[in-house]
C-alpha cells in the first residue's frame, strides 16, 4: 500500500477509458437469462445480445438436469481431474461430445478460453508453424503466444492469403503446420470457408483446428457445427468449443479430436492439469442438452427460422446488415456516436442490445449486434423490429427515409 503512484496511474487510465467512451459498464439483470430479462430497476427487456442461441440458459429442463446432477454428484470435487476430480458424468460428457462432433475423444476444461490456452503448447514447438486467421478469438491468440511455434497470420477468411502463408511456412521448412480459425466469427457472423481450408490443408499437408464457440449445437443440419455446415465432418483435426453459449450457457469448454491428441493434452495441457475439474452439475446439464438436441433439431430449426425472419425484416425496414445466415446479425450504423445513441435509445424502448465501435471493430464500421435465439417468439421479434424502426427514424438513419 506504499506505492501511491501505482493506484493513481490506474485511476487516470480508467478516467481515459471513460472519457474515450471505451469503458464497459455492466448491466445488472435481476432475473434468469432468457429472451426476456428483468433489469435491476424492474423493467422487462427483450434480450437480443446473449449467446443463448438455443434458448437453453435459464431453461427449466436445463435447470432440472443440473439439479439432478447436483443431487447425485454433489456440488464440487475440490480436485483437478487427475487426482480425484473425475466422475462418471465427466467421462459420459466427453464421450457424448465426441459422438456429437464426430471425433474420437474429448477433454473438458473450465472454459473454452482454457481449452484454447492449453491446446498449442503441448502439441507444437519451434519446429512447427501456426497459421492463424487475423480475426481469431483472443483466447486463440493467447494460446498461440504460450507456444514456441512460428506464427503466420492470414487476412480474415482470405483463402488466397492463407495459401501464401502456407507456402511461406512450407518454404521455411516447418515440420508441422496447423491452420487455426474460428468456425464462426462473432463480430460479423461470418462462417469460415472450411471446405476451402480443408482443401488447402490437404494440398500443403497441414493440420486444421476450428473454434466452434459460436457454432456448436446449431450450425449445420443437425447442429454439429461449422464442419457439418461446410460438409467436412471427420476432416478437421482439432475442434475446441464452449459449453457456455448454445450448449446450456453455464461455463466450460472442450477440445476434441484424435485419441493421441486428447491423451497428450490430458498429460501436458496446463489449464487441465493445474485447474479444478468442471462442476458436475454443469457436466450433467451439458449431457442432457446434448441428448436433447441429438434427438430433435426443433430448437436449431426455430433459431434458423427466427434468424431468417429477422434478417429479412430488418433489411425491409431500411437498415444495412452484414449479409449471411448466422444468428449473429450485425446492424451497421458505421458511426460510433450514432451506434452508442442507438443502443441507448433501444434500451429505453425495452430492447437489450450491444453497440460495437472502434477498436473492437474497424474504424467506420460501428454497429449494434443482434443475436437471435430459439427462445424468441415472433411477437418479441416484431416488438424489437418496431423499436428498430422507431429509433432508426428518430436518428434519421433508415435507407428509404
Ligand atoms: C466465447 C468464446 C470463447 C470463450 O469461451 P468461454 O467458454 O466463455 O471461455 C472462445 N472462443 C470463441 C470463438 C468464443 O466466441
Short mmCIF file of C-alpha atoms and ligand atoms in Angstrom, two decimals:
data_model
loop_
_atom_site.label_atom_id
_atom_site.label_comp_id
_atom_site.label_asym_id
_atom_site.label_seq_id
_atom_site.Cartn_x
_atom_site.Cartn_y
_atom_site.Cartn_z
CA UNK A 1 0.00 0.00 0.00
CA UNK A 2 3.02 2.28 -0.15
CA UNK A 3 3.17 2.80 -3.92
CA UNK A 4 0.59 5.55 -4.40
CA UNK A 5 1.74 6.21 -7.97
CA UNK A 6 0.56 2.72 -8.95
CA UNK A 7 -3.01 3.46 -7.84
CA UNK A 8 -3.16 6.98 -9.26
CA UNK A 9 -1.82 5.60 -12.57
CA UNK A 10 -4.69 3.12 -12.70
CA UNK A 11 -7.20 5.85 -11.81
CA UNK A 12 -6.04 8.04 -14.66
CA UNK A 13 -6.13 5.13 -17.16
CA UNK A 14 -9.70 4.37 -16.07
CA UNK A 15 -10.61 8.03 -16.50
CA UNK A 16 -9.21 7.95 -20.03
CA UNK A 17 -11.30 4.87 -20.85
CA UNK A 18 -14.38 6.70 -19.58
CA UNK A 19 -13.68 9.92 -21.45
CA UNK A 20 -12.89 7.99 -24.67
CA UNK A 21 -16.24 6.20 -24.35
CA UNK A 22 -14.44 2.84 -24.13
CA UNK A 23 -15.40 2.00 -20.57
CA UNK A 24 -17.55 -1.14 -20.39
CA UNK A 25 -20.25 -0.81 -17.74
CA UNK A 26 -22.10 -3.94 -16.58
CA UNK A 27 -25.87 -4.02 -16.85
CA UNK A 28 -27.31 -5.85 -13.89
CA UNK A 29 -30.03 -8.42 -14.53
CA UNK A 30 -32.32 -9.43 -11.70
CA UNK A 31 -33.89 -12.48 -13.39
CA UNK A 32 -32.88 -15.63 -15.20
CA UNK A 33 -31.27 -15.36 -18.60
CA UNK A 34 -33.81 -15.61 -21.41
CA UNK A 35 -35.45 -13.95 -24.38
CA UNK A 36 -36.83 -11.53 -21.80
CA UNK A 37 -34.94 -10.42 -18.74
CA UNK A 38 -35.80 -8.15 -15.84
CA UNK A 39 -33.28 -5.42 -15.26
CA UNK A 40 -32.26 -4.27 -11.79
CA UNK A 41 -34.67 -1.31 -11.99
CA UNK A 42 -37.60 -3.70 -12.53
CA UNK A 43 -38.08 -3.10 -16.25
CA UNK A 44 -38.65 -6.06 -18.56
CA UNK A 45 -36.37 -6.04 -21.59
CA UNK A 46 -36.27 -8.20 -24.69
CA UNK A 47 -32.77 -9.63 -24.79
CA UNK A 48 -31.05 -9.51 -28.18
CA UNK A 49 -27.43 -9.81 -27.07
CA UNK A 50 -26.98 -13.17 -25.34
CA UNK A 51 -25.09 -16.10 -26.85
CA UNK A 52 -28.16 -18.08 -25.81
CA UNK A 53 -28.71 -19.42 -29.33
CA UNK A 54 -30.85 -22.41 -28.41
CA UNK A 55 -32.59 -20.69 -25.51
CA UNK A 56 -31.22 -23.26 -23.05
CA UNK A 57 -29.70 -20.87 -20.50
CA UNK A 58 -32.39 -20.19 -17.95
CA UNK A 59 -34.42 -23.05 -19.43
CA UNK A 60 -36.36 -25.25 -16.96
CA UNK A 61 -35.21 -28.57 -18.40
CA UNK A 62 -31.58 -27.44 -18.25
CA UNK A 63 -32.01 -26.38 -14.60
CA UNK A 64 -33.65 -29.68 -13.70
CA UNK A 65 -30.82 -31.65 -15.31
CA UNK A 66 -28.30 -29.56 -13.37
CA UNK A 67 -30.28 -30.12 -10.14
CA UNK A 68 -30.34 -33.89 -10.72
CA UNK A 69 -26.57 -33.96 -11.26
CA UNK A 70 -26.06 -31.71 -8.22
CA UNK A 71 -28.09 -34.17 -6.13
CA UNK A 72 -26.26 -37.24 -7.43
CA UNK A 73 -22.66 -35.99 -7.68
CA UNK A 74 -22.61 -33.12 -5.20
CA UNK A 75 -21.52 -29.53 -5.63
CA UNK A 76 -17.85 -29.84 -6.40
CA UNK A 77 -14.76 -32.04 -6.28
CA UNK A 78 -12.02 -29.85 -4.76
CA UNK A 79 -9.59 -31.51 -7.13
CA UNK A 80 -8.12 -31.37 -10.57
CA UNK A 81 -9.17 -34.16 -12.90
CA UNK A 82 -6.14 -36.44 -12.49
CA UNK A 83 -6.01 -36.52 -8.70
CA UNK A 84 -9.58 -37.25 -7.61
CA UNK A 85 -11.72 -34.98 -9.80
CA UNK A 86 -13.03 -37.31 -12.50
CA UNK A 87 -16.56 -38.65 -12.09
CA UNK A 88 -18.61 -40.87 -14.37
CA UNK A 89 -20.53 -37.78 -15.50
CA UNK A 90 -17.31 -36.21 -16.87
CA UNK A 91 -16.44 -39.36 -18.83
CA UNK A 92 -20.02 -39.59 -20.13
CA UNK A 93 -19.96 -35.99 -21.29
CA UNK A 94 -16.60 -36.44 -23.02
CA UNK A 95 -17.90 -39.50 -24.86
CA UNK A 96 -21.14 -37.74 -25.79
CA UNK A 97 -19.31 -34.69 -27.13
CA UNK A 98 -17.05 -36.92 -29.25
CA UNK A 99 -20.09 -38.68 -30.68
CA UNK A 100 -21.83 -35.36 -31.33
CA UNK A 101 -18.82 -33.78 -33.03
CA UNK A 102 -17.78 -36.90 -34.95
CA UNK A 103 -14.38 -37.21 -33.28
CA UNK A 104 -12.51 -39.92 -31.32
CA UNK A 105 -12.09 -38.29 -27.93
CA UNK A 106 -12.74 -35.08 -25.99
CA UNK A 107 -11.16 -33.35 -22.99
CA UNK A 108 -13.12 -30.94 -20.78
CA UNK A 109 -11.88 -27.60 -19.46
CA UNK A 110 -13.32 -24.96 -17.13
CA UNK A 111 -13.78 -22.68 -20.17
CA UNK A 112 -13.11 -22.53 -23.90
CA UNK A 113 -10.59 -19.84 -23.01
CA UNK A 114 -8.64 -22.56 -21.19
CA UNK A 115 -9.15 -25.08 -23.99
CA UNK A 116 -7.55 -22.64 -26.46
CA UNK A 117 -4.96 -21.54 -23.91
CA UNK A 118 -3.87 -25.14 -23.34
CA UNK A 119 -4.02 -26.69 -26.80
CA UNK A 120 -0.95 -25.38 -28.66
CA UNK A 121 1.94 -25.56 -26.22
CA UNK A 122 1.75 -29.33 -25.60
CA UNK A 123 1.44 -30.18 -29.30
CA UNK A 124 3.74 -27.77 -31.16
CA UNK A 125 7.21 -26.26 -30.71
CA UNK A 126 9.72 -24.06 -32.52
CA UNK A 127 9.93 -26.53 -35.42
CA UNK A 128 6.24 -26.01 -36.23
CA UNK A 129 4.03 -23.29 -37.71
CA UNK A 130 0.65 -21.99 -36.56
CA UNK A 131 -1.26 -20.26 -39.32
CA UNK A 132 -3.99 -18.21 -37.73
CA UNK A 133 -6.88 -16.10 -39.08
CA UNK A 134 -6.40 -12.41 -38.25
CA UNK A 135 -9.80 -12.21 -36.53
CA UNK A 136 -9.42 -15.27 -34.32
CA UNK A 137 -10.67 -15.04 -30.74
CA UNK A 138 -8.45 -13.56 -28.03
CA UNK A 139 -8.09 -16.97 -26.37
CA UNK A 140 -6.56 -18.45 -29.53
CA UNK A 141 -4.15 -15.52 -29.75
CA UNK A 142 -3.15 -16.02 -26.11
CA UNK A 143 -2.81 -19.79 -26.58
CA UNK A 144 -0.53 -19.27 -29.57
CA UNK A 145 1.58 -16.82 -27.53
CA UNK A 146 2.20 -19.53 -24.92
CA UNK A 147 3.69 -21.80 -27.57
CA UNK A 148 7.09 -21.54 -29.29
CA UNK A 149 5.83 -22.34 -32.80
CA UNK A 150 6.37 -19.81 -35.59
CA UNK A 151 3.32 -17.62 -36.16
CA UNK A 152 1.78 -16.85 -39.51
CA UNK A 153 -1.32 -14.70 -39.86
CA UNK A 154 -3.73 -14.54 -42.79
CA UNK A 155 -6.34 -11.88 -43.54
CA UNK A 156 -9.80 -12.77 -42.25
CA UNK A 157 -11.32 -15.63 -44.26
CA UNK A 158 -8.98 -14.81 -47.17
CA UNK A 159 -8.09 -18.11 -48.83
CA UNK A 160 -5.52 -16.59 -51.19
CA UNK A 161 -3.66 -15.11 -48.24
CA UNK A 162 -3.96 -18.38 -46.33
CA UNK A 163 -2.31 -20.18 -49.25
CA UNK A 164 0.50 -17.58 -49.26
CA UNK A 165 1.14 -18.23 -45.58
CA UNK A 166 1.07 -22.00 -46.14
CA UNK A 167 3.70 -21.58 -48.85
CA UNK A 168 5.79 -19.34 -46.57
CA UNK A 169 5.65 -21.90 -43.74
CA UNK A 170 6.50 -24.72 -46.15
CA UNK A 171 9.44 -22.73 -47.58
CA UNK A 172 10.65 -22.11 -44.03
CA UNK A 173 10.88 -25.90 -43.67
CA UNK A 174 8.41 -26.13 -40.82
CA UNK A 175 7.79 -29.71 -39.60
CA UNK A 176 4.06 -29.48 -38.81
CA UNK A 177 1.70 -26.73 -39.93
CA UNK A 178 -1.71 -26.11 -38.39
CA UNK A 179 -4.37 -23.78 -39.78
CA UNK A 180 -6.43 -22.28 -36.96
CA UNK A 181 -9.74 -20.47 -37.36
CA UNK A 182 -12.92 -19.60 -35.54
CA UNK A 183 -15.68 -21.66 -37.18
CA UNK A 184 -17.85 -18.55 -37.00
CA UNK A 185 -16.52 -15.03 -36.36
CA UNK A 186 -18.69 -13.49 -33.69
CA UNK A 187 -18.43 -9.81 -34.67
CA UNK A 188 -19.63 -10.34 -38.25
CA UNK A 189 -21.42 -13.71 -38.15
CA UNK A 190 -19.04 -14.76 -40.93
CA UNK A 191 -18.70 -18.50 -41.46
CA UNK A 192 -15.18 -19.79 -42.12
CA UNK A 193 -14.77 -21.44 -45.53
CA UNK A 194 -13.89 -24.81 -44.09
CA UNK A 195 -14.28 -26.66 -47.38
CA UNK A 196 -11.56 -24.49 -48.95
CA UNK A 197 -9.46 -24.62 -45.78
CA UNK A 198 -9.57 -28.43 -45.76
CA UNK A 199 -8.57 -28.49 -49.45
CA UNK A 200 -5.62 -26.19 -48.82
CA UNK A 201 -4.64 -28.23 -45.75
CA UNK A 202 -4.60 -31.37 -47.90
CA UNK A 203 -2.59 -29.64 -50.62
CA UNK A 204 0.11 -28.46 -48.18
CA UNK A 205 -0.01 -31.32 -45.67
CA UNK A 206 -1.29 -29.08 -42.87
CA UNK A 207 -3.45 -29.86 -39.85
CA UNK A 208 -6.69 -27.93 -39.18
CA UNK A 209 -8.23 -26.56 -36.00
CA UNK A 210 -11.56 -24.78 -35.52
CA UNK A 211 -13.03 -22.99 -32.52
CA UNK A 212 -16.73 -23.75 -32.54
CA UNK A 213 -17.88 -21.50 -29.72
CA UNK A 214 -20.43 -19.70 -31.94
CA UNK A 215 -21.44 -22.85 -33.83
CA UNK A 216 -21.66 -25.99 -31.67
CA UNK A 217 -25.28 -27.00 -31.19
CA UNK A 218 -26.85 -25.19 -34.13
CA UNK A 219 -24.69 -24.79 -37.23
CA UNK A 220 -25.28 -27.50 -39.82
CA UNK A 221 -28.44 -29.53 -40.46
CA UNK A 222 -28.23 -31.38 -37.15
CA UNK A 223 -26.37 -28.70 -35.21
CA UNK A 224 -22.97 -30.42 -35.07
CA UNK A 225 -21.23 -27.25 -36.08
CA UNK A 226 -19.45 -25.43 -38.87
CA UNK A 227 -17.80 -28.64 -40.05
CA UNK A 228 -21.26 -30.07 -40.68
CA UNK A 229 -22.42 -26.82 -42.31
CA UNK A 230 -19.43 -26.93 -44.68
CA UNK A 231 -19.58 -30.68 -45.33
CA UNK A 232 -16.22 -31.52 -43.73
CA UNK A 233 -17.18 -33.68 -40.74
CA UNK A 234 -14.28 -36.03 -39.96
CA UNK A 235 -11.79 -33.81 -41.82
CA UNK A 236 -10.91 -31.35 -39.03
CA UNK A 237 -8.03 -32.36 -36.77
CA UNK A 238 -8.88 -30.37 -33.63
CA UNK A 239 -12.18 -28.82 -32.51
CA UNK A 240 -12.44 -26.53 -29.50
CA UNK A 241 -15.65 -25.05 -28.16
CA UNK A 242 -17.63 -23.81 -25.20
CA UNK A 243 -20.44 -25.14 -23.04
CA UNK A 244 -21.15 -21.52 -22.09
CA UNK A 245 -23.08 -20.41 -25.18
CA UNK A 246 -25.61 -22.53 -27.09
CA UNK A 247 -24.96 -25.73 -25.12
CA UNK A 248 -26.57 -24.64 -21.87
CA UNK A 249 -24.75 -21.39 -21.18
CA UNK A 250 -23.21 -22.03 -17.76
CA UNK A 251 -19.50 -22.43 -18.40
CA UNK A 252 -16.99 -24.99 -19.51
CA UNK A 253 -15.07 -25.78 -22.65
CA UNK A 254 -13.63 -28.69 -24.58
CA UNK A 255 -11.05 -29.83 -27.08
CA UNK A 256 -11.96 -32.73 -29.33
CA UNK A 257 -10.03 -34.73 -31.91
CA UNK A 258 -7.87 -37.81 -32.43
CA UNK A 259 -7.25 -40.06 -29.42
CA UNK A 260 -3.49 -39.42 -29.28
CA UNK A 261 -4.03 -35.63 -29.33
CA UNK A 262 -6.52 -35.71 -26.46
CA UNK A 263 -4.38 -38.12 -24.45
CA UNK A 264 -1.37 -35.82 -24.88
CA UNK A 265 -3.46 -32.87 -23.65
CA UNK A 266 -4.55 -34.85 -20.56
CA UNK A 267 -0.86 -35.38 -19.77
CA UNK A 268 0.50 -31.96 -20.68
CA UNK A 269 -2.12 -29.22 -21.01
CA UNK A 270 -1.55 -26.76 -18.19
CA UNK A 271 -5.10 -25.37 -17.71
CA UNK A 272 -6.28 -29.01 -17.43
CA UNK A 273 -3.52 -30.17 -15.09
CA UNK A 274 -3.49 -27.14 -12.80
CA UNK A 275 -7.14 -26.04 -12.60
CA UNK A 276 -10.18 -27.52 -10.93
CA UNK A 277 -12.50 -30.02 -12.59
CA UNK A 278 -15.70 -28.83 -14.29
CA UNK A 279 -18.54 -28.75 -11.71
CA UNK A 280 -20.55 -31.98 -12.01
CA UNK A 281 -23.88 -30.16 -12.30
CA UNK A 282 -22.57 -28.40 -15.41
CA UNK A 283 -21.36 -31.69 -16.85
CA UNK A 284 -24.74 -33.31 -16.11
CA UNK A 285 -26.73 -30.46 -17.60
CA UNK A 286 -24.50 -30.35 -20.70
CA UNK A 287 -25.06 -34.06 -21.17
CA UNK A 288 -28.83 -33.54 -21.01
CA UNK A 289 -28.57 -30.67 -23.51
CA UNK A 290 -26.62 -32.85 -25.96
CA UNK A 291 -29.18 -35.65 -25.56
CA UNK A 292 -31.99 -33.21 -26.22
CA UNK A 293 -30.52 -31.65 -29.33
CA UNK A 294 -29.36 -35.02 -30.68
CA UNK A 295 -32.94 -36.32 -30.54
CA UNK A 296 -34.59 -33.37 -32.26
CA UNK A 297 -33.48 -30.41 -34.35
CA UNK A 298 -36.52 -28.42 -33.25
CA UNK A 299 -34.54 -25.77 -31.37
CA UNK A 300 -31.91 -25.15 -34.06
CA UNK A 301 -34.65 -25.11 -36.70
CA UNK A 302 -36.58 -22.47 -34.75
CA UNK A 303 -33.37 -20.46 -34.28
CA UNK A 304 -32.73 -20.52 -38.03
CA UNK A 305 -36.35 -19.53 -38.78
CA UNK A 306 -36.07 -16.61 -36.35
CA UNK A 307 -32.77 -15.62 -37.94
CA UNK A 308 -34.13 -15.69 -41.50
CA UNK A 309 -37.20 -13.69 -40.42
CA UNK A 310 -35.20 -11.05 -38.56
CA UNK A 311 -32.61 -10.65 -41.33
CA UNK A 312 -35.37 -10.20 -43.93
CA UNK A 313 -37.46 -7.74 -41.89
CA UNK A 314 -34.61 -5.56 -40.63
CA UNK A 315 -33.47 -5.00 -44.22
CA UNK A 316 -37.04 -4.30 -45.32
CA UNK A 317 -37.29 -1.55 -42.69
CA UNK A 318 -34.23 0.10 -44.23
CA UNK A 319 -31.22 -0.99 -42.16
CA UNK A 320 -27.97 -2.25 -43.61
CA UNK A 321 -26.78 -5.60 -42.27
CA UNK A 322 -23.78 -7.77 -42.95
CA UNK A 323 -25.20 -10.40 -45.29
CA UNK A 324 -25.21 -14.01 -44.13
CA UNK A 325 -27.22 -16.74 -42.46
CA UNK A 326 -25.82 -16.85 -38.92
CA UNK A 327 -27.92 -15.75 -35.89
CA UNK A 328 -25.33 -13.04 -35.24
CA UNK A 329 -26.75 -10.12 -37.21
CA UNK A 330 -24.54 -7.00 -37.34
CA UNK A 331 -26.79 -4.00 -37.98
CA UNK A 332 -24.40 -1.47 -39.46
CA UNK A 333 -24.57 2.13 -38.20
CA UNK A 334 -20.96 2.98 -39.25
CA UNK A 335 -20.57 5.98 -36.94
CA UNK A 336 -19.53 5.30 -33.31
CA UNK A 337 -21.60 8.05 -31.59
CA UNK A 338 -24.66 7.03 -33.64
CA UNK A 339 -24.20 3.39 -32.58
CA UNK A 340 -23.95 4.47 -28.94
CA UNK A 341 -27.03 6.70 -29.17
CA UNK A 342 -28.92 3.99 -31.00
CA UNK A 343 -28.19 1.28 -28.40
CA UNK A 344 -29.15 3.70 -25.60
CA UNK A 345 -32.45 4.55 -27.32
CA UNK A 346 -33.22 0.87 -27.87
CA UNK A 347 -32.61 0.29 -24.17
CA UNK A 348 -35.21 2.99 -23.37
CA UNK A 349 -37.56 1.24 -25.79
CA UNK A 350 -37.11 -2.02 -23.87
CA UNK A 351 -34.55 -3.84 -26.04
CA UNK A 352 -31.20 -5.03 -24.77
CA UNK A 353 -28.52 -4.76 -27.47
CA UNK A 354 -24.82 -4.20 -27.60
CA UNK A 355 -23.11 -1.50 -29.64
CA UNK A 356 -19.61 -2.08 -31.01
CA UNK A 357 -17.21 0.52 -32.32
CA UNK A 358 -13.50 1.07 -32.82
CA UNK A 359 -11.23 -0.51 -31.60
CA UNK A 360 -13.43 -3.62 -31.24
CA UNK A 361 -14.43 -3.33 -34.92
CA UNK A 362 -12.58 -1.38 -37.66
CA UNK A 363 -12.93 2.42 -37.79
CA UNK A 364 -16.14 3.44 -39.59
CA UNK A 365 -17.73 0.02 -39.03
CA UNK A 366 -19.68 0.80 -35.84
CA UNK A 367 -22.74 -1.35 -35.36
CA UNK A 368 -25.21 -2.88 -32.99
CA UNK A 369 -25.03 -6.65 -32.91
CA UNK A 370 -28.26 -8.61 -32.71
CA UNK A 371 -28.15 -12.25 -31.64
CA UNK A 372 -31.20 -14.39 -32.31
CA UNK A 373 -32.33 -17.21 -30.05
CA UNK A 374 -34.67 -20.16 -30.44
CA UNK A 375 -36.43 -18.74 -27.39
CA UNK A 376 -37.54 -15.55 -29.16
CA UNK A 377 -41.23 -15.57 -30.08
CA UNK A 378 -42.42 -13.98 -33.32
CA UNK A 379 -44.22 -11.40 -31.16
CA UNK A 380 -40.98 -10.44 -29.40
CA UNK A 381 -39.16 -10.14 -32.70
CA UNK A 382 -41.91 -7.90 -34.08
CA UNK A 383 -41.68 -5.69 -31.00
CA UNK A 384 -37.92 -5.43 -31.47
CA UNK A 385 -38.32 -4.63 -35.18
CA UNK A 386 -40.80 -1.86 -34.35
CA UNK A 387 -38.35 -0.39 -31.86
CA UNK A 388 -35.60 -0.55 -34.51
CA UNK A 389 -37.85 1.29 -36.94
CA UNK A 390 -38.75 3.97 -34.39
CA UNK A 391 -35.16 4.55 -33.22
CA UNK A 392 -33.96 4.49 -36.83
CA UNK A 393 -36.49 7.15 -37.83
CA UNK A 394 -35.66 9.32 -34.83
CA UNK A 395 -31.97 9.21 -35.65
CA UNK A 396 -32.56 9.59 -39.40
CA UNK A 397 -30.59 6.53 -40.42
CA UNK A 398 -33.08 4.45 -42.44
CA UNK A 399 -32.17 3.95 -46.10
CA UNK A 400 -35.62 4.79 -47.50
CA UNK A 401 -36.23 7.75 -45.21
C1 LIG B 1 -16.81 -17.09 -26.22
C2 LIG B 1 -15.65 -17.63 -26.94
C3 LIG B 1 -14.61 -18.27 -26.27
C4 LIG B 1 -14.55 -18.35 -24.78
O1 LIG B 1 -15.48 -19.24 -24.28
P1 LIG B 1 -15.57 -19.46 -22.70
O2 LIG B 1 -16.04 -20.86 -22.55
O3 LIG B 1 -16.55 -18.46 -22.21
O4 LIG B 1 -14.22 -19.26 -22.15
C5 LIG B 1 -13.59 -18.82 -27.02
N1 LIG B 1 -13.58 -18.73 -28.37
C6 LIG B 1 -14.55 -18.10 -29.04
C7 LIG B 1 -14.51 -18.04 -30.54
C8 LIG B 1 -15.61 -17.53 -28.35
O5 LIG B 1 -16.57 -16.89 -29.01
#
